[in-house]
Amino acid sequence: MYEVNHYFSQLPQSYLFSRIAKTVADFRAQHPEAEIIRMGIGDVTRPIAPAALEGMAEGIRAMGSADTFVGYGPEQGHEFLRSAIAEGDFHSRGIAMADDEIFVSDGAKSDIGNFPDILDSHIRVAVTDPVYPVYVDSNVMGGRGGKLQPDGRWSGIDYMPCTEANGFVPDLPAKAPGVMYLCYPNNPTGTVLTHDQLKYFVDYARTNGVLILFDAAYEAFVSSPDVPRSIYEIDGARECAVEFRSFSKTAGFTGLRLGYTVVPRELRGSDGHGGQVALRDLWLRRQTTKFNGASYVIQCGAAQLYTPEGREQIQATIDYYKSNATMLREGLTGAGLTTYGGVDSPYVWCKAPAGLSSEEFFRLLLDRCHIVTTPGSGFGPSGEGFVRLTAFSTHELTAKAVERLKHLI
Ligand SMILES: *Cc1c(COP(=O)(O)O)cnc(C)c1O
């Protein structure tokens, strides 16, 4: 019989998340009259901006006529979109960026999951704890996990705890890793790093030859002036960091699928024989071999997000979610609970009262308030004692959830 990639079989089932799904299903069966408010899953709910819809409509019309039809596009993305991104997301904020350092894709998750393809299979990986599970699982699939330990951590991966005690600023691993994943604004905690805090990581990475993989999926939610929206706002980041961006949370493209990855020319890794290789060239090679480009129509839609109307429209949606986050934060605090995040982020990280575990608090919120959350322990051991709530619901349901929280304790 043929053998499968045995690293895949090392990955455990997510027992927590299937148990949660079952708990909610059971609750629904027992209380068919209850109006359950879902604040667990990180998917958006507001419709696509009209400017993007018009851009896609134009793209579709072009496809319908032989003289404007578009077939395979450049694997890196159409030039019209890459230049709009370079201008709109970087030059306009005083950051240098060349169009050919931008790689458009069908979403940040694919790029994040695929990026380890171009790294050595023995490279040491560091992640924050709690963590967006893709960083860990994709490295386990690549053989970098080592052994799964009883506390749910992998022996081959370094975990940088983010806790109340350190203000959710990750503790550095004892020994410098090869690659470090950072996600800010953070999923799941909703916390951010200030310019100075992020600079500390950039300086550390440059001094120690570490590659930072920076996930900026939630950059559009940043409004605090001292919080960077891109790691390239920090001097020296071009020499140590790759950045992942997504139109999913910014513009509601979760179902349309589009993102991009920035790989600056300065990034170089060792070839293992005393030479150096540009990461940008390797990523281009990887993408041109295994990826045939993102949809032309969706790229036409995304380009329109960089027009004045497009910007205004997506900002209105972001503001809508941000006001939900404020409502949630204030409602939870008003109920006597401690919260973090939710300011430059659609996520609120709420501490369980009086020694309850994540799962017990999840259960309490479901039973008493009919609100579904995500237990923090599902994101790693340091998430224990917290739940994550999302601001992606409607104003009406968020207000209703806040009203119900008044009767929690
Ligand atoms: C939602 C999300 C993404 C974006 O994924 P897409 O594939 O672009 O939809 C990336 N990173 C984090 C942490 C996320 O929560």
GROMACS .gro file of C-alpha atoms and ligand atoms in nm:
model
  424
    1MET     CA    1   0.000   0.000   0.000
    2TYR     CA    2   0.117   0.355  -0.072
    3GLU     CA    3   0.219   0.582   0.209
    4VAL     CA    4   0.062   0.918   0.284
    5ASN     CA    5   0.239   1.226   0.421
    6HIS     CA    6   0.253   1.102   0.778
    7TYR     CA    7   0.290   1.454   0.916
    8PHE     CA    8  -0.074   1.510   0.822
    9SER     CA    9  -0.183   1.221   1.041
   10GLN     CA   10   0.004   1.376   1.335
   11LEU     CA   11  -0.239   1.667   1.338
   12PRO     CA   12  -0.502   1.607   1.604
   13GLN     CA   13  -0.873   1.659   1.538
   14SER     CA   14  -0.989   1.982   1.692
   15TYR     CA   15  -1.192   1.816   1.969
   16LEU     CA   16  -1.267   2.150   2.129
   17PHE     CA   17  -1.427   2.299   1.818
   18SER     CA   18  -1.633   1.990   1.741
   19ARG     CA   19  -1.747   1.979   2.104
   20ILE     CA   20  -1.848   2.345   2.081
   21ALA     CA   21  -2.047   2.282   1.763
   22LYS     CA   22  -2.224   1.992   1.933
   23THR     CA   23  -2.297   2.196   2.247
   24VAL     CA   24  -2.459   2.469   2.037
   25ALA     CA   25  -2.658   2.215   1.832
   26ASP     CA   26  -2.780   2.044   2.153
   27PHE     CA   27  -2.873   2.379   2.305
   28ARG     CA   28  -3.070   2.468   1.994
   29ALA     CA   29  -3.257   2.137   2.005
   30GLN     CA   30  -3.346   2.184   2.372
   31HIS     CA   31  -3.442   2.552   2.336
   32PRO     CA   32  -3.594   2.589   1.989
   33GLU     CA   33  -3.747   2.922   2.095
   34ALA     CA   34  -3.415   3.082   2.195
   35GLU     CA   35  -3.271   3.344   1.959
   36ILE     CA   36  -2.903   3.251   1.951
   37ILE     CA   37  -2.658   3.531   1.870
   38ARG     CA   38  -2.343   3.405   1.700
   39MET     CA   39  -2.031   3.590   1.801
   40GLY     CA   40  -1.794   3.301   1.764
   41ILE     CA   41  -1.699   3.278   1.401
   42GLY     CA   42  -1.473   3.534   1.234
   43ASP     CA   43  -1.674   3.587   0.916
   44VAL     CA   44  -1.803   3.923   0.800
   45THR     CA   45  -2.169   4.001   0.731
   46ARG     CA   46  -2.193   4.339   0.551
   47PRO     CA   47  -2.236   4.342   0.170
   48ILE     CA   48  -1.960   4.421  -0.081
   49ALA     CA   49  -1.894   4.790  -0.153
   50PRO     CA   50  -2.083   4.918  -0.465
   51ALA     CA   51  -1.754   5.040  -0.619
   52ALA     CA   52  -1.614   4.685  -0.612
   53LEU     CA   53  -1.940   4.543  -0.749
   54GLU     CA   54  -1.921   4.786  -1.041
   55GLY     CA   55  -1.556   4.691  -1.102
   56MET     CA   56  -1.649   4.321  -1.111
   57ALA     CA   57  -1.944   4.391  -1.341
   58GLU     CA   58  -1.709   4.562  -1.584
   59GLY     CA   59  -1.470   4.271  -1.562
   60ILE     CA   60  -1.752   4.030  -1.641
   61ARG     CA   61  -1.865   4.237  -1.940
   62ALA     CA   62  -1.507   4.236  -2.071
   63MET     CA   63  -1.509   3.855  -2.052
   64GLY     CA   64  -1.819   3.841  -2.274
   65SER     CA   65  -1.665   3.990  -2.582
   66ALA     CA   66  -1.380   3.847  -2.793
   67ASP     CA   67  -1.192   4.175  -2.822
   68THR     CA   68  -1.185   4.242  -2.444
   69PHE     CA   69  -1.171   3.882  -2.318
   70VAL     CA   70  -0.899   3.811  -2.059
   71GLY     CA   71  -0.747   3.464  -2.013
   72TYR     CA   72  -0.459   3.363  -1.790
   73GLY     CA   73  -0.318   3.669  -1.620
   74PRO     CA   74   0.026   3.717  -1.466
   75GLU     CA   75   0.074   3.475  -1.174
   76GLN     CA   76   0.174   3.772  -0.958
   77GLY     CA   77  -0.150   3.956  -1.030
   78HIS     CA   78  -0.256   4.213  -1.290
   79GLU     CA   79  -0.040   4.524  -1.307
   80PHE     CA   80  -0.343   4.755  -1.267
   81LEU     CA   81  -0.414   4.603  -0.925
   82ARG     CA   82  -0.053   4.576  -0.805
   83SER     CA   83   0.011   4.942  -0.885
   84ALA     CA   84  -0.316   5.042  -0.713
   85ILE     CA   85  -0.203   4.846  -0.404
   86ALA     CA   86   0.149   4.992  -0.407
   87GLU     CA   87   0.007   5.344  -0.431
   88GLY     CA   88  -0.297   5.305  -0.205
   89ASP     CA   89  -0.157   5.090   0.075
   90PHE     CA   90   0.208   5.201   0.077
   91HIS     CA   91   0.319   5.511  -0.120
   92SER     CA   92   0.026   5.714   0.013
   93ARG     CA   93   0.154   5.640   0.365
   94GLY     CA   94   0.513   5.724   0.283
   95ILE     CA   95   0.632   5.363   0.242
   96ALA     CA   96   0.848   5.264  -0.055
   97MET     CA   97   0.714   4.959  -0.242
   98ALA     CA   98   0.770   4.830  -0.594
   99ASP     CA   99   0.484   4.666  -0.785
  100ASP     CA  100   0.693   4.353  -0.834
  101GLU     CA  101   0.732   4.302  -0.459
  102ILE     CA  102   0.356   4.249  -0.439
  103PHE     CA  103   0.210   3.903  -0.510
  104VAL     CA  104  -0.168   3.891  -0.549
  105SER     CA  105  -0.338   3.565  -0.451
  106ASP     CA  106  -0.671   3.407  -0.370
  107GLY     CA  107  -0.638   3.500  -0.003
  108ALA     CA  108  -0.397   3.536   0.284
  109LYS     CA  109  -0.465   3.191   0.426
  110SER     CA  110  -0.329   3.021   0.113
  111ASP     CA  111  -0.016   3.236   0.115
  112ILE     CA  112   0.042   3.190   0.487
  113GLY     CA  113  -0.002   2.816   0.451
  114ASN     CA  114   0.217   2.795   0.139
  115PHE     CA  115   0.500   3.025   0.241
  116PRO     CA  116   0.690   2.760   0.442
  117ASP     CA  117   0.736   2.577   0.105
  118ILE     CA  118   1.034   2.802   0.036
  119LEU     CA  119   1.194   2.757   0.380
  120ASP     CA  120   1.419   2.476   0.497
  121SER     CA  121   1.229   2.183   0.645
  122HIS     CA  122   1.433   2.204   0.967
  123ILE     CA  123   1.393   2.575   1.028
  124ARG     CA  124   1.291   2.660   1.385
  125VAL     CA  125   0.948   2.825   1.401
  126ALA     CA  126   0.817   3.060   1.671
  127VAL     CA  127   0.450   3.152   1.713
  128THR     CA  128   0.253   3.351   1.966
  129ASP     CA  129   0.029   3.168   2.214
  130PRO     CA  130  -0.270   3.203   2.167
  131VAL     CA  131  -0.230   3.168   1.791
  132TYR     CA  132  -0.416   3.162   1.458
  133PRO     CA  133  -0.393   2.784   1.403
  134VAL     CA  134  -0.280   2.803   1.037
  135TYR     CA  135   0.075   2.906   1.136
  136VAL     CA  136   0.121   2.595   1.348
  137ASP     CA  137  -0.066   2.339   1.140
  138SER     CA  138   0.098   2.432   0.809
  139ASN     CA  139   0.441   2.384   0.969
  140VAL     CA  140   0.338   2.052   1.122
  141MET     CA  141   0.234   1.940   0.771
  142GLY     CA  142   0.581   2.044   0.655
  143GLY     CA  143   0.748   1.825   0.919
  144ARG     CA  144   0.853   2.101   1.158
  145GLY     CA  145   0.623   2.017   1.449
  146GLY     CA  146   0.826   1.755   1.633
  147LYS     CA  147   0.605   1.572   1.885
  148LEU     CA  148   0.266   1.677   2.013
  149GLN     CA  149   0.283   1.721   2.390
  150PRO     CA  150   0.009   1.672   2.650
  151ASP     CA  151  -0.040   2.049   2.688
  152GLY     CA  152  -0.128   2.072   2.318
  153ARG     CA  153   0.203   2.228   2.216
  154TRP     CA  154   0.448   2.087   1.960
  155SER     CA  155   0.802   2.011   2.077
  156GLY     CA  156   0.949   2.148   1.753
  157ILE     CA  157   0.777   2.487   1.776
  158ASP     CA  158   0.860   2.777   2.009
  159TYR     CA  159   0.561   2.944   2.174
  160MET     CA  160   0.569   3.307   2.280
  161PRO     CA  161   0.300   3.354   2.546
  162CYS     CA  162   0.076   3.661   2.525
  163THR     CA  163  -0.089   3.709   2.860
  164GLU     CA  164  -0.239   3.974   3.086
  165ALA     CA  165   0.093   3.974   3.273
  166ASN     CA  166   0.296   4.086   2.970
  167GLY     CA  167   0.020   4.307   2.831
  168PHE     CA  168  -0.018   4.068   2.534
  169VAL     CA  169   0.325   4.165   2.402
  170PRO     CA  170   0.489   3.829   2.320
  171ASP     CA  171   0.777   3.702   2.533
  172LEU     CA  172   1.072   3.620   2.305
  173PRO     CA  173   1.182   3.254   2.285
  174ALA     CA  174   1.499   3.159   2.477
  175LYS     CA  175   1.691   3.100   2.153
  176ALA     CA  176   1.642   3.295   1.829
  177PRO     CA  177   1.420   3.098   1.586
  178GLY     CA  178   1.459   3.098   1.206
  179VAL     CA  179   1.114   3.234   1.145
  180MET     CA  180   0.863   3.414   1.368
  181TYR     CA  181   0.493   3.465   1.299
  182LEU     CA  182   0.334   3.786   1.424
  183CYS     CA  183  -0.029   3.884   1.368
  184TYR     CA  184  -0.128   4.243   1.452
  185PRO     CA  185  -0.399   4.352   1.514
  186ASN     CA  186  -0.413   4.007   1.668
  187ASN     CA  187  -0.652   3.724   1.606
  188PRO     CA  188  -0.773   3.603   1.860
  189THR     CA  189  -0.691   3.861   2.130
  190GLY     CA  190  -0.775   4.178   1.936
  191THR     CA  191  -0.468   4.344   2.089
  192VAL     CA  192  -0.210   4.548   1.896
  193LEU     CA  193   0.158   4.641   1.908
  194THR     CA  194   0.252   5.008   1.910
  195HIS     CA  195   0.514   5.140   1.671
  196ASP     CA  196   0.785   5.113   1.942
  197GLN     CA  197   0.680   4.761   2.042
  198LEU     CA  198   0.688   4.638   1.683
  199LYS     CA  199   1.023   4.811   1.631
  200TYR     CA  200   1.160   4.600   1.915
  201PHE     CA  201   1.071   4.284   1.718
  202VAL     CA  202   1.210   4.421   1.392
  203ASP     CA  203   1.539   4.512   1.563
  204TYR     CA  204   1.552   4.169   1.728
  205ALA     CA  205   1.489   3.998   1.393
  206ARG     CA  206   1.762   4.195   1.216
  207THR     CA  207   2.016   4.137   1.492
  208ASN     CA  208   1.945   3.764   1.508
  209GLY     CA  209   1.881   3.685   1.141
  210VAL     CA  210   1.514   3.598   1.199
  211LEU     CA  211   1.250   3.616   0.924
  212ILE     CA  212   0.924   3.775   1.049
  213LEU     CA  213   0.607   3.656   0.877
  214PHE     CA  214   0.370   3.943   0.955
  215ASP     CA  215  -0.004   3.882   0.920
  216ALA     CA  216  -0.178   4.218   0.874
  217ALA     CA  217  -0.524   4.080   0.787
  218TYR     CA  218  -0.687   4.328   1.027
  219GLU     CA  219  -0.486   4.641   0.943
  220ALA     CA  220  -0.796   4.826   0.823
  221PHE     CA  221  -0.931   4.826   1.180
  222VAL     CA  222  -0.641   5.032   1.313
  223SER     CA  223  -0.732   5.387   1.409
  224SER     CA  224  -0.494   5.457   1.702
  225PRO     CA  225  -0.219   5.687   1.570
  226ASP     CA  226   0.072   5.503   1.737
  227VAL     CA  227  -0.029   5.162   1.596
  228PRO     CA  228   0.129   5.067   1.260
  229ARG     CA  229  -0.094   4.929   0.986
  230SER     CA  230   0.200   4.774   0.806
  231ILE     CA  231   0.526   4.636   0.941
  232TYR     CA  232   0.702   4.841   0.669
  233GLU     CA  233   0.622   5.154   0.868
  234ILE     CA  234   0.914   5.037   1.085
  235ASP     CA  235   1.266   5.119   0.966
  236GLY     CA  236   1.456   4.807   0.868
  237ALA     CA  237   1.146   4.587   0.822
  238ARG     CA  238   1.220   4.547   0.450
  239GLU     CA  239   1.530   4.352   0.554
  240CYS     CA  240   1.350   4.105   0.781
  241ALA     CA  241   0.978   4.083   0.712
  242VAL     CA  242   0.720   3.940   0.473
  243GLU     CA  243   0.369   4.084   0.508
  244PHE     CA  244   0.038   3.909   0.436
  245ARG     CA  245  -0.267   4.118   0.349
  246SER     CA  246  -0.624   4.021   0.279
  247PHE     CA  247  -0.932   4.184   0.128
  248SER     CA  248  -1.146   3.950   0.343
  249LYS     CA  249  -1.186   4.150   0.662
  250THR     CA  250  -1.107   4.485   0.496
  251ALA     CA  251  -1.364   4.471   0.217
  252GLY     CA  252  -1.580   4.168   0.293
  253PHE     CA  253  -1.410   3.947   0.030
  254THR     CA  254  -1.429   3.628   0.242
  255GLY     CA  255  -1.648   3.468  -0.024
  256LEU     CA  256  -1.489   3.641  -0.326
  257ARG     CA  257  -1.129   3.547  -0.225
  258LEU     CA  258  -0.840   3.788  -0.271
  259GLY     CA  259  -0.527   3.879  -0.080
  260TYR     CA  260  -0.165   3.963  -0.140
  261THR     CA  261   0.179   3.901   0.001
  262VAL     CA  262   0.465   4.148   0.010
  263VAL     CA  263   0.817   4.008  -0.034
  264PRO     CA  264   1.071   4.293  -0.042
  265ARG     CA  265   1.381   4.256  -0.260
  266GLU     CA  266   1.613   4.299   0.039
  267LEU     CA  267   1.508   3.967   0.198
  268ARG     CA  268   1.777   3.703   0.163
  269GLY     CA  269   1.811   3.356   0.306
  270SER     CA  270   2.104   3.119   0.319
  271ASP     CA  271   2.129   2.850   0.047
  272GLY     CA  272   2.311   2.622   0.292
  273HIS     CA  273   2.636   2.639   0.091
  274GLY     CA  274   2.760   2.983   0.192
  275GLY     CA  275   2.552   3.167  -0.066
  276GLN     CA  276   2.242   3.382  -0.040
  277VAL     CA  277   1.907   3.359  -0.216
  278ALA     CA  278   1.650   3.635  -0.260
  279LEU     CA  279   1.321   3.521  -0.103
  280ARG     CA  280   1.130   3.721  -0.362
  281ASP     CA  281   1.279   3.509  -0.641
  282LEU     CA  282   1.197   3.185  -0.459
  283TRP     CA  283   0.839   3.294  -0.391
  284LEU     CA  284   0.799   3.397  -0.756
  285ARG     CA  285   0.927   3.053  -0.857
  286ARG     CA  286   0.689   2.883  -0.614
  287GLN     CA  287   0.388   3.084  -0.731
  288THR     CA  288   0.459   3.054  -1.104
  289THR     CA  289   0.494   2.677  -1.060
  290LYS     CA  290   0.195   2.604  -0.837
  291PHE     CA  291  -0.045   2.899  -0.883
  292ASN     CA  292  -0.203   3.041  -1.198
  293GLY     CA  293  -0.317   3.375  -1.069
  294ALA     CA  294  -0.626   3.508  -0.894
  295SER     CA  295  -0.955   3.566  -1.076
  296TYR     CA  296  -0.945   3.860  -1.320
  297VAL     CA  297  -1.299   3.964  -1.226
  298ILE     CA  298  -1.223   3.976  -0.854
  299GLN     CA  299  -0.904   4.173  -0.921
  300CYS     CA  300  -1.114   4.427  -1.118
  301GLY     CA  301  -1.339   4.459  -0.814
  302ALA     CA  302  -1.048   4.503  -0.570
  303ALA     CA  303  -0.884   4.775  -0.785
  304GLN     CA  304  -1.198   4.989  -0.743
  305LEU     CA  305  -1.156   4.979  -0.364
  306TYR     CA  306  -0.864   5.219  -0.408
  307THR     CA  307  -1.077   5.491  -0.571
  308PRO     CA  308  -1.206   5.771  -0.342
  309GLU     CA  309  -1.559   5.620  -0.351
  310GLY     CA  310  -1.429   5.270  -0.287
  311ARG     CA  311  -1.223   5.386   0.011
  312GLU     CA  312  -1.516   5.572   0.157
  313GLN     CA  313  -1.746   5.275   0.118
  314ILE     CA  314  -1.517   5.022   0.285
  315GLN     CA  315  -1.436   5.268   0.563
  316ALA     CA  316  -1.809   5.296   0.638
  317THR     CA  317  -1.827   4.918   0.681
  318ILE     CA  318  -1.516   4.909   0.900
  319ASP     CA  319  -1.667   5.188   1.113
  320TYR     CA  320  -1.987   4.986   1.142
  321TYR     CA  321  -1.796   4.686   1.283
  322LYS     CA  322  -1.580   4.910   1.501
  323SER     CA  323  -1.888   5.061   1.663
  324ASN     CA  324  -2.011   4.706   1.735
  325ALA     CA  325  -1.675   4.635   1.898
  326THR     CA  326  -1.713   4.945   2.116
  327MET     CA  327  -2.067   4.841   2.212
  328LEU     CA  328  -1.943   4.493   2.302
  329ARG     CA  329  -1.647   4.618   2.503
  330GLU     CA  330  -1.859   4.862   2.697
  331GLY     CA  331  -2.134   4.607   2.752
  332LEU     CA  332  -1.893   4.347   2.885
  333THR     CA  333  -1.716   4.599   3.107
  334GLY     CA  334  -2.054   4.721   3.230
  335ALA     CA  335  -2.136   4.363   3.328
  336GLY     CA  336  -1.825   4.366   3.547
  337LEU     CA  337  -1.602   4.171   3.309
  338THR     CA  338  -1.244   4.245   3.203
  339THR     CA  339  -1.180   4.283   2.830
  340TYR     CA  340  -0.885   4.340   2.600
  341GLY     CA  341  -0.871   4.431   2.231
  342GLY     CA  342  -1.172   4.558   2.042
  343VAL     CA  343  -1.024   4.906   1.985
  344ASP     CA  344  -0.815   4.860   1.669
  345SER     CA  345  -0.972   4.523   1.600
  346PRO     CA  346  -1.305   4.348   1.543
  347TYR     CA  347  -1.223   4.102   1.825
  348VAL     CA  348  -1.284   4.141   2.196
  349TRP     CA  349  -1.092   3.910   2.429
  350CYS     CA  350  -1.296   3.869   2.744
  351LYS     CA  351  -1.169   3.724   3.070
  352ALA     CA  352  -1.380   3.458   3.236
  353PRO     CA  353  -1.512   3.566   3.576
  354ALA     CA  354  -1.394   3.416   3.904
  355GLY     CA  355  -1.178   3.126   3.800
  356LEU     CA  356  -1.406   2.982   3.530
  357SER     CA  357  -1.232   2.803   3.244
  358SER     CA  358  -1.278   2.917   2.882
  359GLU     CA  359  -1.523   2.637   2.820
  360GLU     CA  360  -1.721   2.699   3.140
  361PHE     CA  361  -1.753   3.068   3.054
  362PHE     CA  362  -1.851   2.982   2.696
  363ARG     CA  363  -2.124   2.758   2.843
  364LEU     CA  364  -2.242   3.028   3.085
  365LEU     CA  365  -2.276   3.283   2.802
  366LEU     CA  366  -2.470   3.032   2.595
  367ASP     CA  367  -2.703   2.926   2.879
  368ARG     CA  368  -2.772   3.267   3.031
  369CYS     CA  369  -2.743   3.501   2.730
  370HIS     CA  370  -2.779   3.268   2.429
  371ILE     CA  371  -2.456   3.413   2.292
  372VAL     CA  372  -2.208   3.188   2.110
  373THR     CA  373  -1.841   3.278   2.163
  374THR     CA  374  -1.514   3.096   2.098
  375PRO     CA  375  -1.328   2.953   2.400
  376GLY     CA  376  -0.980   3.104   2.413
  377SER     CA  377  -0.826   2.767   2.502
  378GLY     CA  378  -0.894   2.658   2.143
  379PHE     CA  379  -0.617   2.896   2.030
  380GLY     CA  380  -0.349   2.763   2.265
  381PRO     CA  381  -0.277   2.708   2.635
  382SER     CA  382  -0.232   3.081   2.706
  383GLY     CA  383  -0.585   3.141   2.576
  384GLU     CA  384  -0.726   2.949   2.875
  385GLY     CA  385  -0.952   3.164   3.092
  386PHE     CA  386  -1.073   3.380   2.801
  387VAL     CA  387  -1.335   3.379   2.527
  388ARG     CA  388  -1.325   3.563   2.194
  389LEU     CA  389  -1.625   3.767   2.076
  390THR     CA  390  -1.650   3.915   1.727
  391ALA     CA  391  -1.794   4.250   1.618
  392PHE     CA  392  -1.900   4.115   1.276
  393SER     CA  393  -2.268   4.089   1.372
  394THR     CA  394  -2.534   4.355   1.302
  395HIS     CA  395  -2.583   4.663   1.526
  396GLU     CA  396  -2.922   4.524   1.628
  397LEU     CA  397  -2.794   4.182   1.737
  398THR     CA  398  -2.487   4.332   1.905
  399ALA     CA  399  -2.713   4.569   2.102
  400LYS     CA  400  -2.935   4.276   2.196
  401ALA     CA  401  -2.634   4.074   2.311
  402VAL     CA  402  -2.517   4.366   2.526
  403GLU     CA  403  -2.867   4.395   2.680
  404ARG     CA  404  -2.860   4.027   2.772
  405LEU     CA  405  -2.513   4.059   2.928
  406LYS     CA  406  -2.664   4.284   3.195
  407HIS     CA  407  -2.824   3.978   3.349
  408LEU     CA  408  -2.510   3.766   3.338
  409ILE     CA  409  -2.369   3.806   3.687
  410LIG     C1  410  -0.926   3.595   0.828
  410LIG     C2  411  -0.780   3.587   0.848
  410LIG     C3  412  -0.693   3.582   0.740
  410LIG     C4  413  -0.743   3.602   0.599
  410LIG     O1  414  -0.767   3.491   0.529
  410LIG     P1  415  -0.818   3.495   0.379
  410LIG     O2  416  -0.768   3.367   0.326
  410LIG     O3  417  -0.757   3.612   0.308
  410LIG     O4  418  -0.966   3.503   0.383
  410LIG     C5  419  -0.556   3.576   0.763
  410LIG     N1  420  -0.508   3.576   0.889
  410LIG     C6  421  -0.590   3.584   0.994
  410LIG     C7  422  -0.529   3.587   1.130
  410LIG     C8  423  -0.727   3.587   0.978
  410LIG     O5  424  -0.806   3.591   1.085
   0.00000   0.00000   0.00000
